[in-house]
Coordinates of C-alpha atoms in Angstrom, one line a residue:
M1 CA 31.2 -154.6 -103.2
D2 CA 28.5 -155.7 -101.4
L3 CA 28.4 -159.1 -99.3
L4 CA 26.4 -161.2 -100.8
A5 CA 27.7 -160.3 -104.0
E6 CA 30.9 -160.9 -103.2
I7 CA 30.5 -164.2 -101.6
R8 CA 28.7 -165.5 -104.6
R9 CA 31.7 -164.1 -107.2
S10 CA 34.4 -165.8 -105.0
R11 CA 35.5 -169.5 -105.7
M12 CA 33.1 -171.9 -102.8
S13 CA 34.6 -172.2 -99.6
R14 CA 35.3 -175.8 -97.5
F15 CA 32.3 -174.1 -95.6
Q16 CA 29.8 -173.9 -98.5
I17 CA 31.1 -176.8 -99.9
R18 CA 30.6 -179.0 -96.9
A19 CA 26.8 -177.1 -96.7
V20 CA 26.4 -178.6 -100.4
A21 CA 27.4 -181.9 -99.0
V22 CA 24.8 -182.2 -96.2
A23 CA 22.1 -181.7 -98.5
L24 CA 23.2 -184.0 -101.1
S25 CA 23.1 -186.5 -98.2
L26 CA 19.6 -185.4 -97.4
T27 CA 18.4 -185.8 -100.6
L28 CA 20.1 -188.7 -101.1
I29 CA 18.0 -190.6 -98.1
D30 CA 15.1 -188.9 -99.4
G31 CA 15.6 -190.7 -102.6
F32 CA 16.2 -194.1 -100.9
D33 CA 12.7 -193.4 -98.7
V34 CA 10.7 -192.8 -101.4
S35 CA 12.0 -195.6 -103.7
V36 CA 11.6 -198.2 -101.7
M37 CA 8.0 -198.5 -101.9
A38 CA 8.4 -199.2 -105.4
Y39 CA 10.7 -201.8 -104.9
A40 CA 8.6 -203.5 -102.3
A41 CA 5.4 -203.6 -104.6
P42 CA 6.2 -206.8 -106.0
S43 CA 6.8 -208.8 -103.0
L44 CA 4.3 -206.8 -100.5
S45 CA 1.3 -206.9 -103.4
R46 CA 1.7 -211.0 -103.1
A47 CA 2.0 -211.3 -99.2
W48 CA -1.3 -208.6 -99.1
H49 CA -3.0 -209.8 -102.5
I50 CA -3.3 -206.4 -103.3
D51 CA -4.8 -205.5 -106.5
P52 CA -3.3 -202.9 -109.2
V53 CA -5.6 -200.2 -108.2
T54 CA -4.6 -200.3 -104.7
L55 CA -1.0 -200.6 -105.5
G56 CA -1.5 -197.8 -107.5
Y57 CA -3.0 -195.6 -104.2
L58 CA -0.1 -197.1 -102.1
L59 CA 2.6 -195.9 -105.0
S60 CA 1.0 -192.6 -105.2
A61 CA 0.8 -192.0 -101.2
G62 CA 4.3 -190.7 -100.5
L63 CA 4.0 -188.6 -103.7
F64 CA 0.8 -187.1 -102.3
G65 CA 2.4 -186.3 -98.9
M66 CA 5.4 -184.9 -100.9
A67 CA 3.0 -182.6 -102.1
A68 CA 1.6 -181.2 -99.3
G69 CA 5.0 -181.0 -97.9
S70 CA 5.8 -178.7 -100.5
F71 CA 2.8 -176.3 -100.4
F72 CA 2.2 -176.4 -96.7
L73 CA 6.0 -176.8 -95.2
T74 CA 8.1 -175.2 -97.4
P75 CA 7.0 -172.0 -97.1
A76 CA 7.9 -171.9 -93.7
A77 CA 11.3 -171.6 -94.4
D78 CA 10.8 -168.5 -95.2
R79 CA 9.9 -167.4 -92.1
I80 CA 11.8 -169.9 -89.6
G81 CA 14.9 -170.5 -91.2
R82 CA 16.1 -173.1 -93.7
R83 CA 18.1 -175.4 -91.4
K84 CA 15.0 -175.3 -89.1
L85 CA 12.5 -176.4 -91.4
T86 CA 15.1 -179.0 -93.0
L87 CA 15.3 -180.8 -89.2
V88 CA 11.4 -180.5 -88.4
S89 CA 11.1 -182.4 -91.8
M90 CA 13.9 -184.6 -91.1
T91 CA 12.0 -185.5 -87.7
I92 CA 9.0 -186.4 -89.6
V93 CA 10.5 -188.5 -92.2
T94 CA 12.3 -190.7 -89.8
L95 CA 9.0 -190.9 -87.8
G96 CA 7.0 -191.9 -91.4
M97 CA 9.6 -194.6 -91.5
V98 CA 9.9 -196.2 -88.7
L99 CA 5.5 -196.7 -88.4
S100 CA 5.6 -198.2 -91.8
V101 CA 7.9 -200.7 -90.7
F102 CA 5.0 -201.7 -88.4
S103 CA 2.1 -201.0 -90.3
Q104 CA -0.5 -204.0 -90.5
D105 CA -2.6 -203.4 -93.7
A106 CA -2.7 -201.6 -96.9
T107 CA -4.6 -198.4 -95.2
Q108 CA -2.3 -198.0 -92.3
L109 CA 0.7 -198.6 -95.0
I110 CA -0.9 -195.8 -97.3
A111 CA -1.1 -193.5 -94.2
F112 CA 2.3 -193.8 -92.8
R113 CA 3.6 -193.3 -96.6
V114 CA 2.1 -189.9 -96.3
L115 CA 3.6 -188.7 -93.6
T116 CA 6.6 -190.0 -94.9
G117 CA 6.4 -188.0 -98.1
L118 CA 5.2 -185.1 -96.2
G119 CA 8.8 -184.5 -94.6
V120 CA 10.4 -185.3 -98.0
G121 CA 8.3 -182.8 -99.2
G122 CA 9.1 -180.0 -96.8
M123 CA 12.6 -180.9 -97.3
M124 CA 13.7 -181.2 -101.1
A125 CA 12.7 -177.9 -102.2
N126 CA 14.0 -176.0 -99.0
L127 CA 17.4 -177.9 -99.9
N128 CA 17.3 -177.1 -103.2
V129 CA 16.8 -173.0 -102.3
L130 CA 19.6 -173.6 -99.8
V131 CA 22.4 -175.1 -102.7
S132 CA 21.6 -172.3 -104.6
E133 CA 22.0 -169.3 -102.2
Y134 CA 25.5 -171.2 -100.6
A135 CA 26.8 -172.0 -104.1
S136 CA 28.8 -169.4 -106.5
D137 CA 27.4 -167.4 -109.3
T138 CA 29.7 -169.3 -111.9
S139 CA 29.7 -172.5 -110.6
R140 CA 25.9 -172.8 -109.6
G141 CA 24.1 -174.7 -112.4
S142 CA 27.0 -177.5 -111.9
V143 CA 26.2 -177.6 -107.9
I144 CA 22.8 -177.8 -108.3
G145 CA 23.1 -180.8 -111.0
I146 CA 25.5 -182.7 -108.2
Y147 CA 23.1 -181.8 -105.7
A148 CA 20.3 -183.0 -108.0
A149 CA 22.2 -186.0 -108.3
G150 CA 21.4 -187.2 -104.3
Y151 CA 18.2 -188.7 -105.0
P152 CA 18.7 -191.0 -107.7
I153 CA 21.7 -192.0 -105.9
G154 CA 19.7 -192.4 -102.8
A155 CA 17.0 -194.9 -105.0
T156 CA 19.8 -196.7 -106.7
I157 CA 20.9 -197.6 -103.2
G158 CA 17.7 -198.5 -102.3
G159 CA 18.2 -200.5 -105.3
F160 CA 20.9 -202.2 -104.3
A161 CA 19.8 -203.0 -100.8
A162 CA 16.1 -204.0 -102.1
N163 CA 16.9 -207.5 -102.9
P164 CA 19.1 -209.0 -100.4
L165 CA 16.8 -207.3 -97.1
I166 CA 13.6 -208.8 -99.3
A167 CA 14.9 -212.1 -99.7
N168 CA 16.2 -212.7 -96.1
F169 CA 13.7 -210.8 -94.4
G170 CA 11.3 -209.5 -96.1
W171 CA 9.6 -206.4 -97.8
R172 CA 9.5 -204.8 -94.0
A173 CA 13.3 -204.4 -94.0
V174 CA 14.0 -201.9 -96.4
F175 CA 11.6 -199.4 -94.7
A176 CA 13.8 -200.2 -91.4
A177 CA 16.9 -199.7 -93.3
G178 CA 15.5 -196.5 -94.6
A179 CA 14.3 -195.4 -90.7
A180 CA 18.2 -196.1 -89.9
L181 CA 19.4 -193.7 -92.3
S182 CA 17.1 -191.2 -91.7
G183 CA 17.3 -191.1 -87.9
I184 CA 21.5 -190.6 -88.7
M185 CA 20.8 -187.7 -91.3
L186 CA 18.8 -186.0 -88.8
V187 CA 21.4 -186.3 -86.2
I188 CA 24.0 -185.1 -88.7
S189 CA 22.0 -182.1 -90.3
W190 CA 21.4 -181.0 -86.5
R191 CA 25.0 -180.7 -85.9
C192 CA 26.6 -179.5 -89.3
L193 CA 23.9 -177.8 -91.6
P194 CA 23.9 -173.9 -91.3
E195 CA 21.3 -171.2 -91.8
S196 CA 21.4 -169.6 -94.9
L197 CA 22.9 -166.1 -95.0
D198 CA 20.6 -164.8 -97.8
F199 CA 18.0 -165.8 -94.7
L200 CA 19.6 -164.1 -91.8
L201 CA 20.3 -161.1 -93.8
T202 CA 17.2 -160.7 -95.5
R203 CA 14.4 -161.6 -92.3
R204 CA 16.8 -160.8 -90.0
P205 CA 15.7 -162.9 -87.0
A206 CA 16.8 -161.3 -83.6
D207 CA 20.3 -163.4 -83.3
A208 CA 21.0 -162.4 -87.1
L209 CA 24.0 -160.8 -86.3
D210 CA 25.8 -163.2 -84.0
R211 CA 24.8 -166.1 -86.8
T212 CA 25.6 -163.9 -89.5
N213 CA 29.1 -163.3 -88.2
A214 CA 29.3 -167.1 -86.9
I215 CA 29.0 -167.9 -90.4
L216 CA 31.1 -165.3 -92.0
A217 CA 34.1 -166.4 -89.6
K218 CA 33.8 -169.9 -90.9
L219 CA 33.9 -168.4 -94.8
G220 CA 37.2 -166.5 -93.5
R221 CA 35.5 -163.0 -94.2
P222 CA 35.7 -159.9 -91.1
A223 CA 32.8 -159.7 -88.9
L224 CA 29.7 -157.0 -89.0
T225 CA 28.8 -154.4 -86.5
E226 CA 25.1 -154.1 -88.0
I227 CA 23.0 -156.4 -90.0
P228 CA 22.7 -154.4 -93.1
A229 CA 19.7 -152.2 -94.1
R230 CA 17.1 -154.3 -96.4
P231 CA 17.7 -153.4 -100.3
E232 CA 15.3 -150.7 -101.7
T233 CA 14.3 -153.1 -104.6
Q234 CA 13.2 -155.6 -102.3
G235 CA 10.1 -154.0 -100.8
P236 CA 7.4 -154.9 -98.5
Q237 CA 5.7 -157.6 -100.3
G238 CA 5.2 -160.9 -98.9
A239 CA 6.3 -164.2 -100.9
A240 CA 2.9 -164.9 -101.7
Q241 CA 2.4 -161.5 -103.7
E242 CA 5.8 -161.8 -105.3
I243 CA 5.3 -165.2 -106.9
L244 CA 1.6 -164.7 -108.0
T245 CA 1.7 -161.1 -109.2
R246 CA 3.3 -159.1 -112.3
P247 CA 5.9 -159.6 -114.0
T248 CA 6.8 -163.1 -112.2
R249 CA 3.0 -164.5 -112.4
S250 CA 3.6 -165.5 -116.1
Q251 CA 6.9 -167.2 -115.2
T252 CA 5.4 -169.0 -112.2
L253 CA 2.7 -170.5 -114.2
K254 CA 4.7 -172.2 -116.8
L255 CA 7.3 -173.3 -114.2
W256 CA 4.5 -175.2 -112.8
A257 CA 2.8 -176.4 -115.5
G258 CA 6.5 -177.4 -117.0
Y259 CA 7.8 -179.1 -114.1
G260 CA 4.3 -181.0 -113.5
C261 CA 4.0 -182.5 -116.6
L262 CA 7.9 -183.5 -116.1
V263 CA 7.5 -185.2 -112.8
A264 CA 4.3 -186.8 -114.1
A265 CA 6.6 -188.7 -116.2
Y266 CA 9.0 -189.4 -114.5
Y267 CA 7.2 -190.8 -111.7
F268 CA 4.9 -193.1 -113.5
A269 CA 8.5 -194.7 -114.6
N270 CA 9.9 -195.0 -111.5
T271 CA 7.2 -196.3 -109.6
W272 CA 5.3 -198.5 -111.8
M273 CA 8.5 -199.6 -114.0
P274 CA 9.9 -202.2 -111.7
K275 CA 6.2 -203.8 -111.2
I276 CA 5.6 -203.9 -114.9
M277 CA 8.9 -205.4 -115.5
A278 CA 8.3 -207.8 -112.7
S279 CA 5.0 -208.8 -114.0
V280 CA 6.1 -209.2 -117.8
S281 CA 8.9 -211.3 -117.1
G282 CA 7.5 -213.3 -113.9
D283 CA 10.5 -212.0 -111.9
D284 CA 10.8 -209.9 -109.2
A285 CA 14.4 -209.3 -109.0
L286 CA 14.5 -208.0 -112.9
G287 CA 11.8 -205.5 -111.6
V288 CA 14.3 -204.3 -109.0
T289 CA 16.8 -204.4 -111.5
V290 CA 15.1 -202.6 -113.7
G291 CA 14.2 -199.5 -110.8
T292 CA 17.7 -199.4 -110.1
V293 CA 18.9 -199.1 -114.2
A294 CA 16.7 -196.3 -114.4
N295 CA 18.2 -194.6 -111.6
L296 CA 21.9 -195.2 -112.0
G297 CA 21.1 -193.6 -115.8
G298 CA 19.9 -190.8 -113.4
I299 CA 22.9 -190.1 -111.5
V300 CA 24.9 -190.2 -115.2
G301 CA 22.1 -187.2 -116.1
C302 CA 22.9 -185.3 -113.1
F303 CA 26.5 -185.3 -113.4
L304 CA 26.6 -184.7 -117.2
F305 CA 24.3 -181.7 -116.7
S306 CA 26.4 -180.6 -114.1
A307 CA 29.1 -180.6 -116.5
L308 CA 27.8 -179.0 -119.3
A309 CA 26.4 -176.3 -117.5
R310 CA 29.9 -175.4 -117.3
R311 CA 29.7 -174.2 -120.9
W312 CA 26.0 -174.0 -121.9
R313 CA 22.9 -172.3 -120.3
S314 CA 21.1 -174.0 -118.4
R315 CA 17.4 -173.4 -120.0
L316 CA 19.4 -174.5 -123.1
L317 CA 20.1 -177.7 -121.5
L318 CA 16.7 -178.5 -120.1
V319 CA 15.2 -178.1 -123.4
G320 CA 17.4 -180.4 -125.1
A321 CA 17.3 -183.2 -122.4
L322 CA 13.3 -182.9 -122.5
T323 CA 13.6 -183.4 -125.9
A324 CA 15.4 -186.5 -125.7
A325 CA 13.2 -188.0 -122.8
A326 CA 9.8 -187.6 -125.0
V327 CA 11.9 -190.0 -128.0
A328 CA 13.4 -192.1 -125.4
Y329 CA 9.8 -192.8 -123.5
A330 CA 8.1 -193.9 -126.9
L331 CA 11.1 -196.0 -127.4
F332 CA 11.3 -197.9 -124.7
G333 CA 7.1 -198.5 -125.1
Q334 CA 8.3 -200.6 -128.3
V335 CA 11.6 -202.9 -126.6
S336 CA 9.9 -203.3 -123.1
S337 CA 9.7 -207.3 -124.3
R338 CA 12.9 -207.2 -124.9
T339 CA 15.0 -207.2 -121.8
G340 CA 18.7 -206.5 -123.0
V341 CA 17.6 -203.4 -125.0
A342 CA 15.2 -201.9 -122.9
L343 CA 17.3 -201.7 -119.8
A344 CA 20.0 -199.8 -122.0
V345 CA 16.9 -197.4 -122.9
V346 CA 16.0 -197.3 -119.2
A347 CA 19.1 -195.8 -118.0
I348 CA 18.8 -193.5 -121.2
L349 CA 15.1 -192.5 -120.0
G350 CA 16.6 -191.9 -116.1
M351 CA 19.5 -190.4 -117.4
L352 CA 17.0 -187.6 -119.7
T353 CA 14.2 -187.3 -117.1
T354 CA 16.7 -186.2 -113.9
A355 CA 18.7 -184.0 -115.9
A356 CA 15.5 -182.7 -116.8
I357 CA 15.0 -182.2 -113.3
A358 CA 18.0 -180.8 -112.1
G359 CA 17.5 -178.4 -115.3
F360 CA 14.5 -177.0 -113.3
Y361 CA 16.0 -176.9 -110.2
T362 CA 18.4 -174.4 -111.7
V363 CA 16.2 -172.0 -113.3
A364 CA 13.3 -171.7 -111.2
P365 CA 15.6 -170.1 -108.1
D366 CA 16.4 -167.2 -110.1
V367 CA 13.2 -166.0 -111.1
Y368 CA 12.4 -164.9 -106.8
T369 CA 14.5 -162.7 -104.5
P370 CA 15.2 -164.4 -101.1
V371 CA 12.0 -163.4 -99.6
A372 CA 9.7 -165.9 -101.8
R373 CA 12.8 -168.2 -102.6
A374 CA 11.9 -171.4 -100.7
T375 CA 7.6 -170.5 -101.2
G376 CA 8.4 -170.1 -105.0
M377 CA 10.5 -173.4 -105.3
G378 CA 8.0 -175.2 -102.4
W379 CA 4.7 -174.5 -104.9
M380 CA 6.9 -175.2 -107.8
I381 CA 7.6 -178.9 -106.4
G382 CA 4.1 -179.2 -104.8
V383 CA 2.1 -178.7 -108.3
G384 CA 4.6 -181.0 -109.3
R385 CA 4.1 -183.5 -106.7
L386 CA 0.0 -183.0 -107.7
V387 CA 0.5 -183.9 -110.9
S388 CA 2.2 -186.9 -110.1
I389 CA 0.1 -188.3 -107.9
T390 CA -2.3 -188.9 -110.7
A391 CA 0.3 -190.8 -112.7
P392 CA 0.6 -194.0 -110.7
V393 CA -3.1 -194.2 -109.9
L394 CA -4.2 -193.6 -113.7
V395 CA -1.3 -196.1 -114.7
G396 CA -3.2 -198.6 -112.4
Y397 CA -6.8 -198.0 -113.7
L398 CA -5.1 -198.5 -117.5
L399 CA -3.7 -201.8 -116.3
S400 CA -6.9 -203.1 -114.8
G401 CA -8.4 -202.1 -118.3
G402 CA -6.2 -203.9 -120.3
W403 CA -4.1 -201.2 -121.7
A404 CA -0.5 -202.7 -122.4
P405 CA 2.6 -201.1 -121.0
Q406 CA 3.2 -200.1 -124.6
K407 CA 0.8 -197.6 -124.9
I408 CA 1.0 -196.1 -121.6
F409 CA 4.6 -195.2 -122.2
L410 CA 3.5 -193.7 -125.5
L411 CA 1.0 -192.1 -123.8
F412 CA 3.5 -190.6 -121.6
T413 CA 5.6 -188.7 -124.4
I414 CA 2.8 -186.0 -124.2
P415 CA 3.4 -185.0 -121.1
L416 CA 7.0 -184.7 -121.7
L417 CA 6.4 -182.5 -124.5
A418 CA 3.8 -180.0 -122.9
S419 CA 6.8 -179.6 -120.2
L420 CA 9.4 -178.6 -123.4
L421 CA 7.1 -176.3 -125.0
C422 CA 6.5 -174.7 -120.8
V423 CA 10.2 -173.7 -121.0
V424 CA 10.6 -172.8 -124.4
A425 CA 7.8 -170.4 -123.6
L426 CA 9.7 -169.3 -120.4
R427 CA 11.0 -165.6 -120.3
K428 CA 15.1 -165.6 -119.1
P429 CA 15.4 -165.4 -115.4
L430 CA 14.2 -162.3 -113.7
P431 CA 17.5 -160.5 -112.3
R432 CA 18.1 -160.9 -108.9
P433 CA 17.4 -158.1 -106.5
L434 CA 20.5 -155.8 -105.6
P435 CA 22.0 -157.4 -102.4
P436 CA 21.6 -155.2 -99.3
K437 CA 24.1 -152.5 -98.8
P438 CA 26.1 -152.7 -95.1
V439 CA 25.2 -149.4 -93.2
A440 CA 27.9 -150.1 -90.9
A441 CA 31.6 -151.1 -92.0
A442 CA 33.0 -154.4 -91.1
A443 CA 34.8 -154.6 -87.7
E444 CA 38.3 -154.7 -87.8

């Protein structure tokens, strides 16, 4: 039996679970760092007298950086390794959060939010690939569902921390907290995050054999005397060629369009909902509460997806989540003025959209081989971020033009339905190429 196939068909070891746990913790910090801008927005906009259009650009700045990171940083993981790119990305995130604390005007804060987003974007798709490669075949959907919960968990923690921090120390305090947490996770990642076996056996860097054997020892498996030969089915093509040529190209385009439409709706709700509810009610604390409830719903959605993925196909679950999310957005537009009902719908809305994101994270990696997996995921998420950038800015212009929040939520049912159509049009995931066959027996 081939090495990678044998590992994937076995139960996950403590080492694999620890690798997933570190990735989950990093995604949690990402959720905290990205969400603090939405929680700080009501206080910040008053302190700096920021108009809705400028605030829209502030809320989109992190998304722009995330798009750039997904496009330009994540593909490097297919060349330098999943671990090394994670460390580079976390360094960028920590620097961006520290600089945000000391920003003096909206222009500076926009620049520092772009920098923070650059690191977050470079890391998120890369970690998704690492988790997918360390998960067993039978648990992959469930594991990625749990991993995807890290982002809303981090955003929820940000919501709980934002109210007392802002009330007692001002809006800069939430950025300071994010900077401290990011620095801590950078150290933990350096100590505990392993490299991907798929990367080592596919790219075969100079020290691949020693690093592979070190990982195999932690997995309780015998060492290798030589790195296995590359599979014949892999071929010499690069990542970009695999992603953008047949038969993968049509799958790629559907993933891009579907994920882009989903995250446009997701980030509209997660960036503007606290501000909209604070403006409607005149209560900043309610705005933060709404954002927190949405992220709590997202946590439930990820764990629900994880549980259901053990019995149903991830693609089917994704179709159901997108259909129900479109209904939830339309419903929220009708009940947003009724606080109690609105909070219940917000929880459902967060649950469904985050479950759908977990669905894309589960479906997409199997489309690509290890040679192109990080690039494929990075470009999918990058395209999604590019589309999502327009959502907060567009809403800023719509609100300035007199649009009611109810109409805006109804408008965003359209991209959710478009995402649904893209998923329905997807073919079954392409089969994984055969893992490499060892050219020498394992060492005794």
